[in-house]
CSV table of C-alpha atoms in Angstrom, one decimal:
chain,number,residue,atom,x,y,z
A,45,MET,CA,0.0,0.0,0.0
A,46,SER,CA,1.4,3.4,-1.0
A,47,ASP,CA,2.0,6.1,1.5
A,48,VAL,CA,-0.6,8.4,-0.2
A,49,VAL,CA,-3.3,5.7,-0.1
A,50,LEU,CA,-2.5,4.9,3.6
A,51,PHE,CA,-2.5,8.6,4.5
A,52,GLY,CA,-5.8,9.0,2.7
A,53,ILE,CA,-7.5,6.1,4.5
A,54,LEU,CA,-6.4,7.3,7.9
A,55,TRP,CA,-7.5,10.9,7.0
A,56,VAL,CA,-11.0,9.7,6.0
A,57,ILE,CA,-11.3,7.6,9.2
A,58,LEU,CA,-10.2,10.4,11.5
A,59,THR,CA,-12.5,12.9,9.6
A,60,ILE,CA,-15.5,10.7,10.0
A,61,LEU,CA,-14.8,10.2,13.7
A,62,GLY,CA,-14.4,14.0,14.1
A,63,GLU,CA,-17.6,14.8,12.3
A,64,ILE,CA,-19.4,12.3,14.5
A,65,GLY,CA,-18.0,14.1,17.6
A,66,VAL,CA,-19.2,17.4,16.2
A,67,SER,CA,-22.7,16.1,15.6
A,68,LEU,CA,-22.9,14.6,19.1
A,69,TRP,CA,-21.5,17.6,21.0
A,70,GLY,CA,-22.0,20.6,18.8
A,71,HIS,CA,-25.8,20.8,19.3
A,72,ASN,CA,-25.2,22.0,22.9
A,73,MET,CA,-22.0,24.0,22.4
A,74,TYR,CA,-23.4,27.0,24.3
A,75,TYR,CA,-24.7,24.7,27.1
A,76,PHE,CA,-27.8,26.8,27.6
A,77,MET,CA,-29.4,29.0,25.0
A,78,ALA,CA,-32.1,31.5,25.8
A,79,SER,CA,-32.1,33.9,22.8
A,80,SER,CA,-32.3,33.8,19.1
A,81,GLN,CA,-28.7,35.2,18.9
A,82,ALA,CA,-27.4,32.2,20.9
A,83,VAL,CA,-29.1,29.8,18.5
A,84,GLU,CA,-27.6,31.6,15.5
A,85,GLY,CA,-24.2,31.7,17.1
A,86,ASN,CA,-24.4,28.0,17.9
A,87,HIS,CA,-25.3,27.3,14.3
A,88,ALA,CA,-22.3,29.4,13.1
A,89,ALA,CA,-19.9,27.5,15.4
A,90,ILE,CA,-21.2,24.1,14.2
A,91,PHE,CA,-20.9,25.2,10.6
A,92,LEU,CA,-17.3,26.3,11.1
A,93,MET,CA,-16.4,23.0,12.9
A,94,ILE,CA,-18.0,20.8,10.2
A,95,PHE,CA,-15.9,22.5,7.5
A,96,LEU,CA,-12.7,22.7,9.6
A,97,THR,CA,-12.7,19.2,10.9
A,98,PRO,CA,-11.2,17.6,7.7
A,99,ILE,CA,-8.5,20.4,7.6
A,100,PHE,CA,-7.7,19.9,11.3
A,101,MET,CA,-7.5,16.1,10.9
A,102,PHE,CA,-5.3,16.5,7.9
A,103,ILE,CA,-2.8,18.7,9.7
A,104,VAL,CA,-2.7,16.6,12.9
A,105,LEU,CA,-2.3,13.4,10.9
A,106,MET,CA,0.5,15.0,8.8
A,107,LEU,CA,2.3,16.0,12.0
A,108,PHE,CA,2.3,12.4,13.3
A,109,PHE,CA,2.4,10.4,10.0
A,110,VAL,CA,5.5,12.1,8.4
A,111,PRO,CA,7.9,11.7,11.4
A,112,PHE,CA,6.9,8.1,12.0
A,113,ARG,CA,6.6,6.9,8.4
A,114,PHE,CA,9.7,8.7,7.0
A,115,ARG,CA,12.1,8.7,10.0
A,116,ALA,CA,15.7,7.7,9.4
A,117,LYS,CA,16.3,4.1,10.4
A,118,ASP,CA,19.2,2.9,12.5
A,119,GLY,CA,22.4,3.1,10.6
A,120,GLU,CA,21.2,5.5,7.9
A,121,ARG,CA,23.2,8.6,7.5
A,122,ASN,CA,22.9,11.7,5.3
A,123,VAL,CA,19.3,10.8,4.2
A,124,LYS,CA,17.8,13.5,2.0
A,125,ALA,CA,14.4,14.4,3.4
A,126,ALA,CA,11.6,14.8,0.9
A,127,THR,CA,9.8,18.2,1.1
A,128,PHE,CA,7.0,20.0,-0.6
A,129,LYS,CA,9.0,23.1,-1.3
A,130,THR,CA,9.4,22.2,-5.0
A,131,ASN,CA,6.1,20.4,-5.4
A,132,ARG,CA,4.1,23.0,-7.3
A,133,THR,CA,1.0,20.8,-7.5
A,134,PHE,CA,0.8,20.4,-3.8
A,135,ILE,CA,1.5,24.1,-3.2
A,136,SER,CA,-1.1,25.2,-5.7
A,137,ILE,CA,-3.8,22.9,-4.2
A,138,TRP,CA,-2.9,24.0,-0.6
A,139,VAL,CA,-3.1,27.7,-1.5
A,140,THR,CA,-6.3,27.4,-3.5
A,141,VAL,CA,-8.1,25.4,-0.9
A,142,SER,CA,-6.9,27.8,1.9
A,143,VAL,CA,-8.2,30.8,-0.1
A,144,CYS,CA,-11.5,29.2,-0.9
A,145,VAL,CA,-12.1,28.1,2.7
A,146,ASN,CA,-11.4,31.6,4.1
A,147,LEU,CA,-13.6,33.2,1.5
A,148,LEU,CA,-16.4,30.8,2.3
A,149,PHE,CA,-16.2,31.7,6.0
A,150,PHE,CA,-16.0,35.4,5.2
A,151,ILE,CA,-19.0,35.7,2.9
A,152,HIS,CA,-21.3,32.8,4.1
A,153,PRO,CA,-23.9,34.3,6.5
A,154,THR,CA,-24.1,31.2,8.6
A,155,ALA,CA,-20.4,31.3,9.4
A,156,SER,CA,-20.7,34.5,11.6
A,157,ALA,CA,-24.5,35.1,11.9
A,158,ALA,CA,-23.7,38.5,10.4
A,159,GLU,CA,-26.9,38.7,8.4
A,160,MET,CA,-29.0,38.5,11.5
A,161,MET,CA,-26.9,41.1,13.2
A,162,PHE,CA,-27.4,43.6,10.3
A,163,GLN,CA,-31.1,42.9,10.3
A,164,GLU,CA,-31.4,43.5,14.1
A,165,ALA,CA,-29.6,46.9,13.8
A,166,ASN,CA,-31.6,48.1,10.9
A,167,PRO,CA,-33.7,51.1,12.0
A,168,ALA,CA,-36.6,49.8,9.9
A,169,ASN,CA,-36.8,46.7,12.2
A,170,GLN,CA,-37.1,48.6,15.5
A,171,HIS,CA,-40.8,48.3,15.9
A,172,ASN,CA,-41.8,47.4,19.5
A,173,THR,CA,-38.1,47.2,20.5
A,174,LEU,CA,-37.5,47.5,24.2
A,175,ILE,CA,-34.7,50.0,25.0
A,176,VAL,CA,-32.6,49.3,28.1
A,177,ASP,CA,-30.0,51.9,29.0
A,178,VAL,CA,-27.0,50.1,30.6
A,179,VAL,CA,-24.4,52.0,32.6
A,180,ALA,CA,-21.2,50.2,33.7
A,181,ARG,CA,-18.9,51.4,36.5
A,182,GLN,CA,-16.4,49.9,38.7
A,183,TRP,CA,-17.9,47.5,39.8
A,184,GLN,CA,-21.6,47.7,39.2
A,185,TRP,CA,-24.4,47.7,36.5
A,186,TYR,CA,-27.2,50.2,36.3
A,187,PHE,CA,-30.3,49.4,34.2
A,188,SER,CA,-32.9,51.9,33.1
A,189,TYR,CA,-36.0,51.7,31.0
A,190,PRO,CA,-36.5,55.1,29.4
A,191,GLN,CA,-39.7,54.1,27.5
A,192,TYR,CA,-41.4,53.5,30.9
A,193,GLY,CA,-39.7,56.2,32.9
A,194,VAL,CA,-37.9,53.7,35.1
A,195,SER,CA,-34.3,54.2,36.2
A,196,ASN,CA,-31.8,52.2,38.1
A,197,THR,CA,-33.9,49.1,38.7
A,198,VAL,CA,-33.3,47.3,42.0
A,199,ASN,CA,-34.8,44.3,43.8
A,200,ALA,CA,-36.1,44.1,47.3
A,201,ASN,CA,-32.6,43.7,48.6
A,202,GLY,CA,-31.4,46.8,46.9
A,203,PHE,CA,-29.3,45.0,44.2
A,204,ASN,CA,-29.5,45.9,40.5
A,205,ASP,CA,-31.9,43.7,38.5
A,206,LEU,CA,-32.5,43.2,34.8
A,207,TYR,CA,-35.9,42.1,33.7
A,208,LEU,CA,-36.7,41.3,30.0
A,209,PRO,CA,-39.9,40.2,28.3
A,210,VAL,CA,-39.7,36.9,26.4
A,211,GLY,CA,-40.1,37.2,22.6
A,212,ARG,CA,-39.5,40.9,22.4
A,213,LYS,CA,-36.4,42.4,20.8
A,214,VAL,CA,-34.2,44.4,23.2
A,215,GLU,CA,-31.8,47.2,22.4
A,216,PHE,CA,-29.1,47.7,25.0
A,217,VAL,CA,-27.7,51.2,25.0
A,218,LEU,CA,-24.2,50.8,26.6
A,219,ARG,CA,-22.1,53.4,28.3
A,220,SER,CA,-19.2,53.3,30.8
A,221,TYR,CA,-18.9,56.0,33.3
A,222,ASP,CA,-19.3,56.6,37.1
A,223,PRO,CA,-22.5,58.4,37.9
A,224,ASN,CA,-21.0,59.3,41.3
A,225,HIS,CA,-18.3,61.3,39.6
A,226,THR,CA,-20.3,64.0,37.7
A,227,TYR,CA,-17.2,66.2,37.1
A,228,ASP,CA,-15.9,63.8,34.5
A,229,ALA,CA,-18.5,61.9,32.3
A,230,ASN,CA,-15.8,59.5,31.0
A,231,LEU,CA,-14.3,58.6,34.3
A,232,ASP,CA,-14.2,54.8,34.3
A,233,VAL,CA,-12.6,51.9,32.4
A,234,VAL,CA,-13.6,49.4,29.7
A,235,HIS,CA,-16.2,46.8,30.7
A,236,ASP,CA,-18.0,44.1,28.7
A,237,LEU,CA,-21.7,43.3,28.9
A,238,TRP,CA,-22.0,39.5,28.6
A,239,ILE,CA,-25.1,37.3,29.2
A,240,PRO,CA,-23.8,33.8,28.7
A,241,ALA,CA,-27.3,32.3,28.0
A,242,PHE,CA,-27.8,34.9,25.2
A,243,GLY,CA,-24.6,33.9,23.5
A,244,ILE,CA,-23.5,37.5,22.8
A,245,LYS,CA,-21.4,40.3,24.4
A,246,GLN,CA,-20.3,43.8,23.7
A,247,ASP,CA,-17.5,46.0,25.0
A,248,VAL,CA,-18.6,49.1,27.0
A,249,ILE,CA,-16.1,51.8,26.5
A,250,PRO,CA,-15.8,55.2,28.3
A,251,GLY,CA,-16.7,58.1,26.0
A,252,GLU,CA,-18.6,55.9,23.6
A,253,THR,CA,-22.2,54.8,23.2
A,254,ARG,CA,-22.6,51.3,21.9
A,255,PHE,CA,-25.5,49.1,21.1
A,256,MET,CA,-26.3,45.4,21.4
A,257,TYR,CA,-29.5,43.6,20.3
A,258,VAL,CA,-31.0,40.4,21.7
A,259,THR,CA,-34.3,38.6,21.6
A,260,PRO,CA,-35.0,36.4,24.6
A,261,THR,CA,-36.8,33.2,23.6
A,262,VAL,CA,-37.1,31.3,26.9
A,263,ILE,CA,-38.8,32.2,30.2
A,264,THR,CA,-36.0,31.7,32.7
A,265,SER,CA,-34.0,33.4,35.4
A,266,PHE,CA,-30.7,33.4,37.2
A,267,GLU,CA,-32.3,31.3,40.0
A,268,GLN,CA,-33.0,28.6,37.4
A,269,ASN,CA,-29.7,28.7,35.6
A,270,PRO,CA,-26.6,30.7,36.6
A,271,MET,CA,-25.9,31.4,32.9
A,272,VAL,CA,-28.8,33.8,32.9
A,273,ARG,CA,-26.9,36.7,34.4
A,274,VAL,CA,-25.1,39.9,33.3
A,275,GLN,CA,-21.4,39.4,33.8
A,276,CYS,CA,-18.5,41.7,33.0
A,277,ALA,CA,-16.2,39.9,30.6
A,278,GLU,CA,-13.4,42.5,30.5
A,279,VAL,CA,-10.9,42.6,33.4
A,280,CYS,CA,-11.7,45.9,35.0
A,281,GLY,CA,-10.0,45.9,38.4
A,282,PRO,CA,-10.0,43.9,41.7
A,283,GLY,CA,-13.8,43.9,41.8
A,284,HIS,CA,-14.2,42.5,38.3
A,285,PRO,CA,-15.3,38.9,39.4
A,286,TYR,CA,-18.1,40.4,41.4
A,287,MET,CA,-19.5,42.7,38.7
A,288,TRP,CA,-22.6,40.8,37.8
A,289,ALA,CA,-26.3,41.1,38.1
A,290,PRO,CA,-29.2,38.6,37.8
A,291,VAL,CA,-31.4,38.4,34.7
A,292,HIS,CA,-35.0,37.4,34.6
A,293,VAL,CA,-36.8,36.6,31.4
A,294,VAL,CA,-40.6,36.8,32.0
A,295,SER,CA,-43.9,36.9,30.2
A,296,ALA,CA,-45.2,40.2,28.9
A,297,SER,CA,-47.8,40.4,31.7
A,298,ASN,CA,-45.2,39.7,34.4
A,299,PHE,CA,-42.9,42.3,32.8
A,300,ALA,CA,-45.7,44.9,32.9
A,301,SER,CA,-46.3,44.1,36.6
A,302,TRP,CA,-42.6,44.4,37.4
A,303,ILE,CA,-42.5,47.8,35.6
A,304,ALA,CA,-45.4,49.0,37.6
A,305,GLN,CA,-43.6,47.9,40.8
A,306,GLN,CA,-40.4,49.7,39.7
A,307,LYS,CA,-42.3,52.9,39.0
A,308,LYS,CA,-43.6,52.9,42.6
A,309,GLN,CA,-40.1,52.4,43.9
A,310,ASN,CA,-38.7,55.1,41.7
A,311,GLY,CA,-41.5,57.4,42.5
């Protein structure tokens, strides 16, 4: 059996095993998904892994196959190693495949879920969007709902709370500054709004206003699953690990009741 045939057989076997692993594990790559963005991101990750598995197996097999199959035997000296430097056919195939794969990942909408992101940010698609103003400071989150006249939402224990209605698109308006230091509106550091169950995050930078869009799809809460929380994902100082807040995804009626309760507290 020639080396090329043996390598090809091993490559096919490893690729099949790898694709089986992707199909068994990839469907739950995000562990818990509670938004349409998380579902799209999971699809994008699976798409990338399906196409990259053969390439990954080829490279790994090459790293092990070549040293073991073509190593110099005892007593052999001055053996001229075979290389691909002058093999124009191999070089042409490798470069062509590499360019095509990268172009595929760049332009294919499934590879990055980019098409969905553009649609979410389109002003024409903002009907019935819930706007949540988010302020990040060392080391705390503030949540406000300007459409309802509610600012700095807190729970019964005085901690910041984020409530969202299921099935309704949310626009997070993100800013980083310290409300307690009014003499400098940009006085703070870079933070990162991350809700693991939503599969998306966005840097929050002093002096900038940034936006993030998400549509919750599951009624859930931090008490049910710890991934349903706001977590800072950018190291921002000694209090960074404790910069988090619980998230509650509720029905439209429960959200309206919560808003009414917050209005009384803010009043």
